[in-house]
């Protein structure tokens, strides 16, 4: 669907279509530090997109894996001490190798120690911060708890914000995309946010503009969810169907279905 | 199906129907210490029921998560040292906050050290002990190995016993429900018992009588399994279909399908 | 399909058919040290085959679990320090109890420390080494990097090589089977190789000739994949369908569909 009155919409949809094809063509390696709840689903979503996941968190070898990867995801879910050590080493390797990485501060609204740790990672230069509104409010709140605006926070931290919700918002200091794809069942399947973050990392591996990569990731993810929702009988079959949908998704379908404002 | 000759049957079915609706309405938070094999399936079953799962086992933050939860599951599967520390802290937080918790002593019939540990947790006051016959025999055996009766064990330990099997038995000192729902494929999918324990925890969060909550949980779980079995082609599609079935299950269907004696 | 000109083909197919039925009849216990990404899928594949999985890696209890098992899988994926300790203890228990075990050196082509560790395990006597070509090249390479032939490597290390690929190759010093079953989507689902290794361990539990057991495992696995591919819409539904297919697979279908040369 071309929208001559909203060229912005068409642009994101076209980037997304192009980036989706690049994933299939280049098969980027994405190393994921993620929680055990999410590992299997995340790996299968990355494979469905065309990427190659790896997931080790052993301190002895994670630097080697990250150095050989094209992007890194650091997800704070079920964050035990070994994962924390692994994240430190992995992020150092990513920074050294100029490998783009995504920070996903899962559930920092539930535990203060986790929020503090997320802040300490944010200054180490992730390209994208993928999170939901409750998590953003914690991270972006000032001393009185009032959060910064998304664009201000993005500018101050030199990071793209990819905020998942009924409408996804992807913003850097100057650009904002609002993505209206997705499906209600996405909130009823565990690890959906984690998988969206992993797909964002994959897109960063094949697109150097992190805002474009992040907007493309959430557009692709939302469209796969919409397609899955058309055949699912509930959250179980939805989780299976979104993997199939992402695997089969082509650029043309993305351009047709993208709802970006 | 109303059974005027067996008012007991109708009662459990009606509790179950009512508790199922409460899960959807109140969306209780359930913190789960469970094994990596079971985490994803358990989280998705809780989400399908209407509950909100969390799964961290990091010692620094688990107390905060439990304090903010409405129920706790402590499952002994793949029980490494970090999970053991986490369980100690989590149960202390549950006891302090008067948060109901479920003990699932997975495979204690296979390892003596695990059985000993399960006994040390049992005295800390779980509302419900969810297990199978082999596990019960180990835990309830006297020095000569002869197990106590279920009702005696429930009375002596002030705990509801939720015993899974072809017929599920839920008993406290004075009441016993025998639940005949379920499907043969449940024994061919990993983590089914773990998910039943997690659902029991969710029901304890919205029903203060632990016997009613536990009988409701196994009735709901069994009916979801029966419905799943009607469309499944094997254990793979069954695991997907039971999530769908639990998500779609309403009170009326529960009353119609419950086989409780 | 009987091939009078290729009696070898018929032999492997018939062993596979027979071993498949033995799995169902004997329900062997298979203890798996495997990565968190693979645990759930591996457990469900073993259950679908008729085996009983266990997965603990706690140092205090793993020896007990292995001693009570009929086969062991040691898989190096996401190989943290606790898993490494667990593997040491588990392999010692397997050797002591003469329990057959499978080594799956996942991704040793990506991390030198992992390759070194795999070599140290290989000398401890696994019955079968299940891996892909990239992993074999690392393990079998001499100082100049030129790999030994499969049969030479099998003879020198007294191990059966089960090499997964478009054509699977199962070889010991004197016998080689080339298995042409399988489906392209197997490369797009995580933990497929891990599950194949677990099934190999299960087959070793019911067949004392490790070459026959390993060739049977990959034949059974490949046929289940082929059947799954006939109904799957993508890798998500494929992962579900292969569990169903393995569960329903009987000896007659194996003999009909086996493509072994």
Short mmCIF file of N, CA, C and O in Angstrom, two decimals, chain C residues 28-132:
data_model
loop_
_atom_site.label_atom_id
_atom_site.label_comp_id
_atom_site.label_asym_id
_atom_site.label_seq_id
_atom_site.Cartn_x
_atom_site.Cartn_y
_atom_site.Cartn_z
N UNK C 28 13.55 -47.00 27.65
CA UNK C 28 14.82 -46.79 28.35
C UNK C 28 14.93 -45.39 28.95
O UNK C 28 14.39 -44.43 28.41
N UNK C 29 15.64 -45.33 30.07
CA UNK C 29 15.92 -44.05 30.71
C UNK C 29 17.17 -43.44 30.08
O UNK C 29 18.22 -44.07 30.04
N UNK C 30 17.06 -42.20 29.63
CA UNK C 30 18.17 -41.51 28.99
C UNK C 30 18.46 -40.23 29.77
O UNK C 30 17.61 -39.34 29.85
N UNK C 31 19.64 -40.16 30.36
CA UNK C 31 20.00 -38.92 31.05
C UNK C 31 20.72 -38.01 30.08
O UNK C 31 21.63 -38.42 29.37
N UNK C 32 20.31 -36.74 30.03
CA UNK C 32 20.85 -35.78 29.07
C UNK C 32 21.51 -34.61 29.78
O UNK C 32 20.87 -33.93 30.58
N UNK C 33 22.78 -34.39 29.49
CA UNK C 33 23.40 -33.11 29.81
C UNK C 33 23.33 -32.33 28.52
O UNK C 33 24.04 -32.64 27.56
N UNK C 34 22.45 -31.38 28.48
CA UNK C 34 22.31 -30.64 27.24
C UNK C 34 22.03 -29.19 27.57
O UNK C 34 21.88 -28.82 28.72
N UNK C 35 22.03 -28.35 26.56
CA UNK C 35 21.90 -26.93 26.81
C UNK C 35 20.44 -26.53 27.00
O UNK C 35 19.52 -27.22 26.59
N UNK C 36 20.25 -25.39 27.65
CA UNK C 36 18.91 -24.92 28.00
C UNK C 36 18.06 -24.67 26.75
O UNK C 36 16.84 -24.83 26.78
N UNK C 37 18.69 -24.31 25.65
CA UNK C 37 17.96 -24.09 24.40
C UNK C 37 17.27 -25.39 23.97
O UNK C 37 16.16 -25.38 23.44
N UNK C 38 17.95 -26.50 24.21
CA UNK C 38 17.53 -27.78 23.66
C UNK C 38 16.73 -28.65 24.62
O UNK C 38 16.14 -29.64 24.20
N UNK C 39 16.73 -28.33 25.91
CA UNK C 39 16.20 -29.28 26.88
C UNK C 39 14.75 -29.67 26.65
O UNK C 39 14.41 -30.85 26.67
N UNK C 40 13.88 -28.70 26.44
CA UNK C 40 12.46 -29.02 26.30
C UNK C 40 12.21 -29.86 25.05
O UNK C 40 11.54 -30.90 25.12
N UNK C 41 12.75 -29.43 23.92
CA UNK C 41 12.54 -30.17 22.67
C UNK C 41 13.13 -31.57 22.76
O UNK C 41 12.52 -32.56 22.32
N UNK C 42 14.31 -31.68 23.34
CA UNK C 42 14.96 -32.98 23.48
C UNK C 42 14.13 -33.92 24.35
O UNK C 42 13.93 -35.09 24.01
N UNK C 43 13.65 -33.41 25.47
CA UNK C 43 12.83 -34.23 26.36
C UNK C 43 11.57 -34.71 25.63
O UNK C 43 11.18 -35.88 25.72
N UNK C 44 10.94 -33.81 24.88
CA UNK C 44 9.72 -34.20 24.18
C UNK C 44 9.99 -35.18 23.05
O UNK C 44 9.16 -36.07 22.79
N UNK C 45 11.13 -35.06 22.39
CA UNK C 45 11.47 -36.03 21.34
C UNK C 45 11.73 -37.41 21.96
O UNK C 45 11.31 -38.44 21.42
N UNK C 46 12.43 -37.45 23.08
CA UNK C 46 12.68 -38.74 23.75
C UNK C 46 11.36 -39.37 24.19
O UNK C 46 11.14 -40.57 23.99
N UNK C 47 10.49 -38.58 24.78
CA UNK C 47 9.17 -39.10 25.19
C UNK C 47 8.40 -39.61 23.98
O UNK C 47 7.74 -40.66 24.05
N UNK C 48 8.47 -38.89 22.88
CA UNK C 48 7.76 -39.31 21.67
C UNK C 48 8.29 -40.63 21.14
O UNK C 48 7.55 -41.44 20.57
N UNK C 49 9.59 -40.86 21.33
CA UNK C 49 10.20 -42.11 20.87
C UNK C 49 9.86 -43.28 21.79
O UNK C 49 10.03 -44.44 21.42
N UNK C 50 9.41 -42.96 23.00
CA UNK C 50 9.10 -44.01 23.97
C UNK C 50 10.07 -44.05 25.14
O UNK C 50 9.90 -44.85 26.06
N UNK C 51 11.11 -43.20 25.12
CA UNK C 51 12.12 -43.20 26.18
C UNK C 51 11.70 -42.27 27.32
O UNK C 51 10.75 -41.50 27.20
N UNK C 52 12.44 -42.36 28.45
CA UNK C 52 12.16 -41.54 29.63
C UNK C 52 13.35 -40.63 29.88
O UNK C 52 14.41 -41.11 30.33
N UNK C 53 13.22 -39.34 29.63
CA UNK C 53 14.35 -38.43 29.82
C UNK C 53 14.51 -37.97 31.26
O UNK C 53 13.55 -37.86 32.00
N UNK C 54 15.76 -37.69 31.66
CA UNK C 54 16.03 -36.90 32.86
C UNK C 54 17.15 -35.95 32.50
O UNK C 54 17.95 -36.23 31.60
N UNK C 55 17.25 -34.81 33.20
CA UNK C 55 18.09 -33.70 32.71
C UNK C 55 18.86 -32.97 33.79
O UNK C 55 19.50 -31.97 33.50
N UNK C 56 18.82 -33.43 35.04
CA UNK C 56 19.50 -32.66 36.08
C UNK C 56 20.99 -32.56 35.82
O UNK C 56 21.60 -33.48 35.28
N UNK C 57 21.59 -31.43 36.22
CA UNK C 57 23.04 -31.29 36.14
C UNK C 57 23.64 -30.97 37.51
O UNK C 57 24.81 -30.60 37.61
N UNK C 58 22.85 -31.10 38.58
CA UNK C 58 23.38 -30.80 39.91
C UNK C 58 24.45 -31.83 40.27
O UNK C 58 24.20 -33.03 40.21
N UNK C 59 25.65 -31.37 40.64
CA UNK C 59 26.77 -32.29 40.93
C UNK C 59 26.42 -33.31 42.01
O UNK C 59 26.90 -34.44 41.96
N UNK C 60 25.58 -32.91 42.97
CA UNK C 60 25.26 -33.80 44.09
C UNK C 60 24.44 -35.01 43.67
O UNK C 60 24.37 -36.00 44.39
N UNK C 61 23.74 -34.93 42.56
CA UNK C 61 22.79 -35.99 42.26
C UNK C 61 22.95 -36.60 40.89
O UNK C 61 22.36 -37.65 40.60
N UNK C 62 23.79 -35.98 40.03
CA UNK C 62 23.82 -36.47 38.65
C UNK C 62 24.37 -37.90 38.56
O UNK C 62 23.90 -38.70 37.74
N UNK C 63 25.32 -38.26 39.44
CA UNK C 63 25.87 -39.62 39.39
C UNK C 63 24.76 -40.64 39.67
O UNK C 63 24.69 -41.70 39.04
N UNK C 64 23.88 -40.32 40.63
CA UNK C 64 22.76 -41.21 40.94
C UNK C 64 21.83 -41.36 39.73
O UNK C 64 21.38 -42.46 39.41
N UNK C 65 21.55 -40.24 39.08
CA UNK C 65 20.66 -40.30 37.92
C UNK C 65 21.29 -41.13 36.79
O UNK C 65 20.62 -41.95 36.18
N UNK C 66 22.58 -40.92 36.54
CA UNK C 66 23.24 -41.66 35.46
C UNK C 66 23.31 -43.15 35.79
O UNK C 66 23.06 -44.00 34.94
N UNK C 67 23.62 -43.45 37.06
CA UNK C 67 23.72 -44.86 37.46
C UNK C 67 22.39 -45.59 37.26
O UNK C 67 22.36 -46.79 36.99
N UNK C 68 21.28 -44.85 37.37
CA UNK C 68 19.96 -45.45 37.17
C UNK C 68 19.45 -45.34 35.74
O UNK C 68 18.32 -45.75 35.45
N UNK C 69 20.28 -44.81 34.86
CA UNK C 69 19.85 -44.62 33.47
C UNK C 69 20.37 -45.74 32.58
O UNK C 69 21.25 -46.51 32.97
N UNK C 70 19.82 -45.83 31.36
CA UNK C 70 20.24 -46.84 30.40
C UNK C 70 21.18 -46.27 29.34
O UNK C 70 21.78 -47.03 28.57
N UNK C 71 21.28 -44.94 29.29
CA UNK C 71 22.19 -44.28 28.35
C UNK C 71 22.36 -42.83 28.78
O UNK C 71 21.54 -42.30 29.54
N UNK C 72 23.44 -42.23 28.28
CA UNK C 72 23.78 -40.85 28.65
C UNK C 72 24.09 -40.05 27.39
O UNK C 72 24.75 -40.56 26.48
N UNK C 73 23.65 -38.80 27.36
CA UNK C 73 24.05 -37.86 26.32
C UNK C 73 24.86 -36.74 26.96
O UNK C 73 24.41 -36.14 27.94
N UNK C 74 26.04 -36.46 26.41
CA UNK C 74 26.82 -35.29 26.84
C UNK C 74 26.93 -34.34 25.66
O UNK C 74 27.60 -34.64 24.66
N UNK C 75 26.24 -33.21 25.79
CA UNK C 75 26.14 -32.23 24.72
C UNK C 75 26.82 -30.94 25.19
O UNK C 75 26.54 -30.47 26.30
N UNK C 76 27.70 -30.37 24.37
CA UNK C 76 28.51 -29.24 24.84
C UNK C 76 27.89 -27.86 24.60
O UNK C 76 28.55 -26.85 24.84
N UNK C 77 26.66 -27.79 24.12
CA UNK C 77 26.05 -26.48 23.84
C UNK C 77 25.85 -25.65 25.10
O UNK C 77 25.53 -26.20 26.15
N UNK C 78 26.00 -24.31 24.98
CA UNK C 78 25.97 -23.39 26.15
C UNK C 78 26.64 -24.04 27.35
O UNK C 78 26.01 -24.31 28.37
N UNK C 79 27.95 -24.23 27.22
CA UNK C 79 28.67 -25.06 28.17
C UNK C 79 29.26 -24.25 29.32
O UNK C 79 30.44 -23.91 29.34
N UNK C 80 28.46 -23.99 30.32
CA UNK C 80 28.92 -23.25 31.49
C UNK C 80 29.67 -24.19 32.43
O UNK C 80 29.74 -25.40 32.24
N UNK C 81 30.26 -23.60 33.47
CA UNK C 81 31.13 -24.37 34.36
C UNK C 81 30.35 -25.47 35.10
O UNK C 81 30.86 -26.56 35.31
N UNK C 82 29.09 -25.17 35.46
CA UNK C 82 28.34 -26.20 36.19
C UNK C 82 28.07 -27.42 35.30
O UNK C 82 28.18 -28.56 35.74
N UNK C 83 27.74 -27.17 34.04
CA UNK C 83 27.53 -28.28 33.11
C UNK C 83 28.83 -29.08 32.92
O UNK C 83 28.81 -30.28 32.77
N UNK C 84 29.96 -28.41 32.92
CA UNK C 84 31.24 -29.07 32.72
C UNK C 84 31.53 -30.01 33.90
O UNK C 84 31.92 -31.15 33.70
N UNK C 85 31.32 -29.52 35.11
CA UNK C 85 31.48 -30.37 36.30
C UNK C 85 30.53 -31.56 36.22
O UNK C 85 30.90 -32.69 36.49
N UNK C 86 29.29 -31.25 35.83
CA UNK C 86 28.28 -32.30 35.72
C UNK C 86 28.71 -33.37 34.73
O UNK C 86 28.57 -34.58 34.97
N UNK C 87 29.27 -32.95 33.60
CA UNK C 87 29.68 -33.90 32.58
C UNK C 87 30.80 -34.80 33.10
O UNK C 87 30.79 -36.02 32.86
N UNK C 88 31.74 -34.23 33.82
CA UNK C 88 32.84 -35.04 34.37
C UNK C 88 32.29 -36.15 35.27
O UNK C 88 32.67 -37.31 35.14
N UNK C 89 31.41 -35.76 36.17
CA UNK C 89 30.83 -36.73 37.10
C UNK C 89 29.97 -37.75 36.36
O UNK C 89 30.04 -38.96 36.61
N UNK C 90 29.18 -37.27 35.43
CA UNK C 90 28.25 -38.15 34.72
C UNK C 90 28.99 -39.18 33.88
O UNK C 90 28.62 -40.36 33.85
N UNK C 91 30.04 -38.73 33.19
CA UNK C 91 30.78 -39.66 32.32
C UNK C 91 31.49 -40.70 33.19
O UNK C 91 31.53 -41.89 32.85
N UNK C 92 32.03 -40.27 34.33
CA UNK C 92 32.65 -41.24 35.24
C UNK C 92 31.62 -42.29 35.68
O UNK C 92 31.92 -43.49 35.72
N UNK C 93 30.43 -41.85 35.98
CA UNK C 93 29.38 -42.78 36.39
C UNK C 93 28.99 -43.72 35.25
O UNK C 93 28.74 -44.91 35.46
N UNK C 94 28.95 -43.18 34.03
CA UNK C 94 28.60 -44.01 32.87
C UNK C 94 29.68 -45.06 32.61
O UNK C 94 29.37 -46.24 32.38
N UNK C 95 30.94 -44.65 32.69
CA UNK C 95 32.04 -45.58 32.45
C UNK C 95 32.01 -46.68 33.51
O UNK C 95 32.10 -47.87 33.19
N UNK C 96 31.85 -46.28 34.76
CA UNK C 96 31.81 -47.24 35.87
C UNK C 96 30.65 -48.24 35.69
O UNK C 96 30.82 -49.44 35.90
N UNK C 97 29.50 -47.74 35.28
CA UNK C 97 28.32 -48.58 35.17
C UNK C 97 28.17 -49.24 33.80
O UNK C 97 27.17 -49.88 33.52
N UNK C 98 29.19 -49.04 32.94
CA UNK C 98 29.13 -49.55 31.55
C UNK C 98 27.85 -49.14 30.84
O UNK C 98 27.21 -49.93 30.14
N UNK C 99 27.50 -47.88 31.04
CA UNK C 99 26.32 -47.30 30.40
C UNK C 99 26.78 -46.58 29.14
O UNK C 99 27.69 -45.75 29.20
N UNK C 100 26.19 -46.92 27.99
CA UNK C 100 26.66 -46.29 26.75
C UNK C 100 26.36 -44.80 26.75
O UNK C 100 25.33 -44.37 27.25
N UNK C 101 27.29 -44.05 26.14
CA UNK C 101 27.05 -42.60 26.08
C UNK C 101 27.45 -42.01 24.75
O UNK C 101 28.28 -42.57 24.03
N UNK C 102 26.82 -40.88 24.43
CA UNK C 102 27.01 -40.19 23.16
C UNK C 102 27.64 -38.83 23.45
O UNK C 102 27.23 -38.14 24.38
N UNK C 103 28.63 -38.47 22.67
CA UNK C 103 29.23 -37.14 22.76
C UNK C 103 28.76 -36.29 21.58
O UNK C 103 28.89 -36.71 20.43
N UNK C 104 28.21 -35.11 21.88
CA UNK C 104 27.77 -34.17 20.84
C UNK C 104 28.54 -32.86 21.04
O UNK C 104 28.17 -32.04 21.88
N UNK C 105 29.62 -32.67 20.28
CA UNK C 105 30.50 -31.50 20.49
C UNK C 105 29.99 -30.27 19.76
O UNK C 105 30.64 -29.75 18.85
N UNK C 106 28.85 -29.75 20.22
CA UNK C 106 28.16 -28.65 19.53
C UNK C 106 29.05 -27.42 19.35
O UNK C 106 29.64 -26.93 20.31
N UNK C 107 29.13 -26.95 18.14
CA UNK C 107 29.77 -25.66 17.82
C UNK C 107 31.24 -25.57 18.23
O UNK C 107 31.74 -24.47 18.47
N UNK C 108 31.95 -26.71 18.27
CA UNK C 108 33.37 -26.62 18.60
C UNK C 108 34.15 -25.88 17.53
O UNK C 108 35.27 -25.44 17.76
N UNK C 109 33.52 -25.72 16.36
CA UNK C 109 34.17 -24.94 15.31
C UNK C 109 34.14 -23.44 15.62
O UNK C 109 34.81 -22.67 14.96
N UNK C 110 33.38 -23.05 16.64
CA UNK C 110 33.28 -21.63 16.96
C UNK C 110 34.15 -21.23 18.15
O UNK C 110 34.38 -20.04 18.36
N UNK C 111 34.62 -22.16 18.97
CA UNK C 111 35.37 -21.81 20.18
C UNK C 111 36.45 -22.87 20.44
O UNK C 111 36.14 -24.02 20.70
N UNK C 112 37.74 -22.45 20.41
CA UNK C 112 38.85 -23.40 20.59
C UNK C 112 38.80 -24.11 21.94
O UNK C 112 39.12 -25.30 22.02
N UNK C 113 38.40 -23.42 23.01
CA UNK C 113 38.40 -24.05 24.33
C UNK C 113 37.41 -25.20 24.37
O UNK C 113 37.62 -26.22 25.02
N UNK C 114 36.32 -25.04 23.63
CA UNK C 114 35.32 -26.09 23.55
C UNK C 114 35.86 -27.30 22.81
O UNK C 114 35.60 -28.45 23.17
N UNK C 115 36.64 -27.05 21.74
CA UNK C 115 37.21 -28.15 20.96
C UNK C 115 38.18 -28.97 21.81
O UNK C 115 38.18 -30.21 21.77
N UNK C 116 38.99 -28.26 22.59
CA UNK C 116 39.94 -28.92 23.47
C UNK C 116 39.22 -29.80 24.48
O UNK C 116 39.61 -30.95 24.74
N UNK C 117 38.16 -29.26 25.03
CA UNK C 117 37.38 -30.02 26.01
C UNK C 117 36.76 -31.26 25.36
O UNK C 117 36.77 -32.35 25.94
N UNK C 118 36.25 -31.09 24.14
CA UNK C 118 35.66 -32.22 23.42
C UNK C 118 36.68 -33.33 23.23
O UNK C 118 36.37 -34.52 23.41
N UNK C 119 37.94 -32.94 22.90
CA UNK C 119 38.99 -33.96 22.73
C UNK C 119 39.25 -34.72 24.03
O UNK C 119 39.46 -35.92 24.03
N UNK C 120 39.18 -33.99 25.14
CA UNK C 120 39.43 -34.64 26.44
C UNK C 120 38.29 -35.61 26.80
O UNK C 120 38.49 -36.55 27.57
N UNK C 121 37.12 -35.37 26.27
CA UNK C 121 35.99 -36.29 26.53
C UNK C 121 36.05 -37.49 25.60
O UNK C 121 35.66 -38.60 25.96
N UNK C 122 36.53 -37.26 24.38
CA UNK C 122 36.55 -38.32 23.38
C UNK C 122 37.36 -39.53 23.84
O UNK C 122 37.01 -40.68 23.56
N UNK C 123 38.44 -39.27 24.59
CA UNK C 123 39.28 -40.39 25.05
C UNK C 123 38.63 -41.17 26.20
O UNK C 123 39.15 -42.21 26.60
N UNK C 124 37.51 -40.68 26.71
CA UNK C 124 36.85 -41.37 27.80
C UNK C 124 35.82 -42.39 27.32
O UNK C 124 35.08 -42.95 28.12
N UNK C 125 35.75 -42.60 26.01
CA UNK C 125 35.03 -43.76 25.51
C UNK C 125 33.56 -43.63 25.19
O UNK C 125 32.78 -44.54 25.49
N UNK C 126 33.13 -42.54 24.52
CA UNK C 126 31.73 -42.53 24.07
C UNK C 126 31.54 -43.63 23.03
O UNK C 126 32.48 -43.97 22.30
N UNK C 127 30.35 -44.19 22.97
CA UNK C 127 30.06 -45.18 21.92
C UNK C 127 29.93 -44.46 20.57
O UNK C 127 30.34 -45.00 19.54
N UNK C 128 29.32 -43.28 20.59
CA UNK C 128 29.04 -42.56 19.35
C UNK C 128 29.38 -41.09 19.50
O UNK C 128 29.16 -40.50 20.56
N UNK C 129 29.93 -40.54 18.43
CA UNK C 129 30.22 -39.11 18.33
C UNK C 129 29.26 -38.57 17.28
O UNK C 129 29.38 -38.90 16.10
N UNK C 130 28.27 -37.77 17.71
CA UNK C 130 27.26 -37.24 16.78
C UNK C 130 27.58 -35.78 16.54
O UNK C 130 27.63 -34.99 17.49
N UNK C 131 27.79 -35.41 15.29
CA UNK C 131 28.23 -34.03 15.00
C UNK C 131 27.99 -33.69 13.54
O UNK C 131 27.49 -34.53 12.78
N UNK C 132 28.31 -32.45 13.14
CA UNK C 132 28.18 -32.07 11.73
C UNK C 132 29.57 -31.94 11.11
O UNK C 132 30.58 -32.13 11.78
#
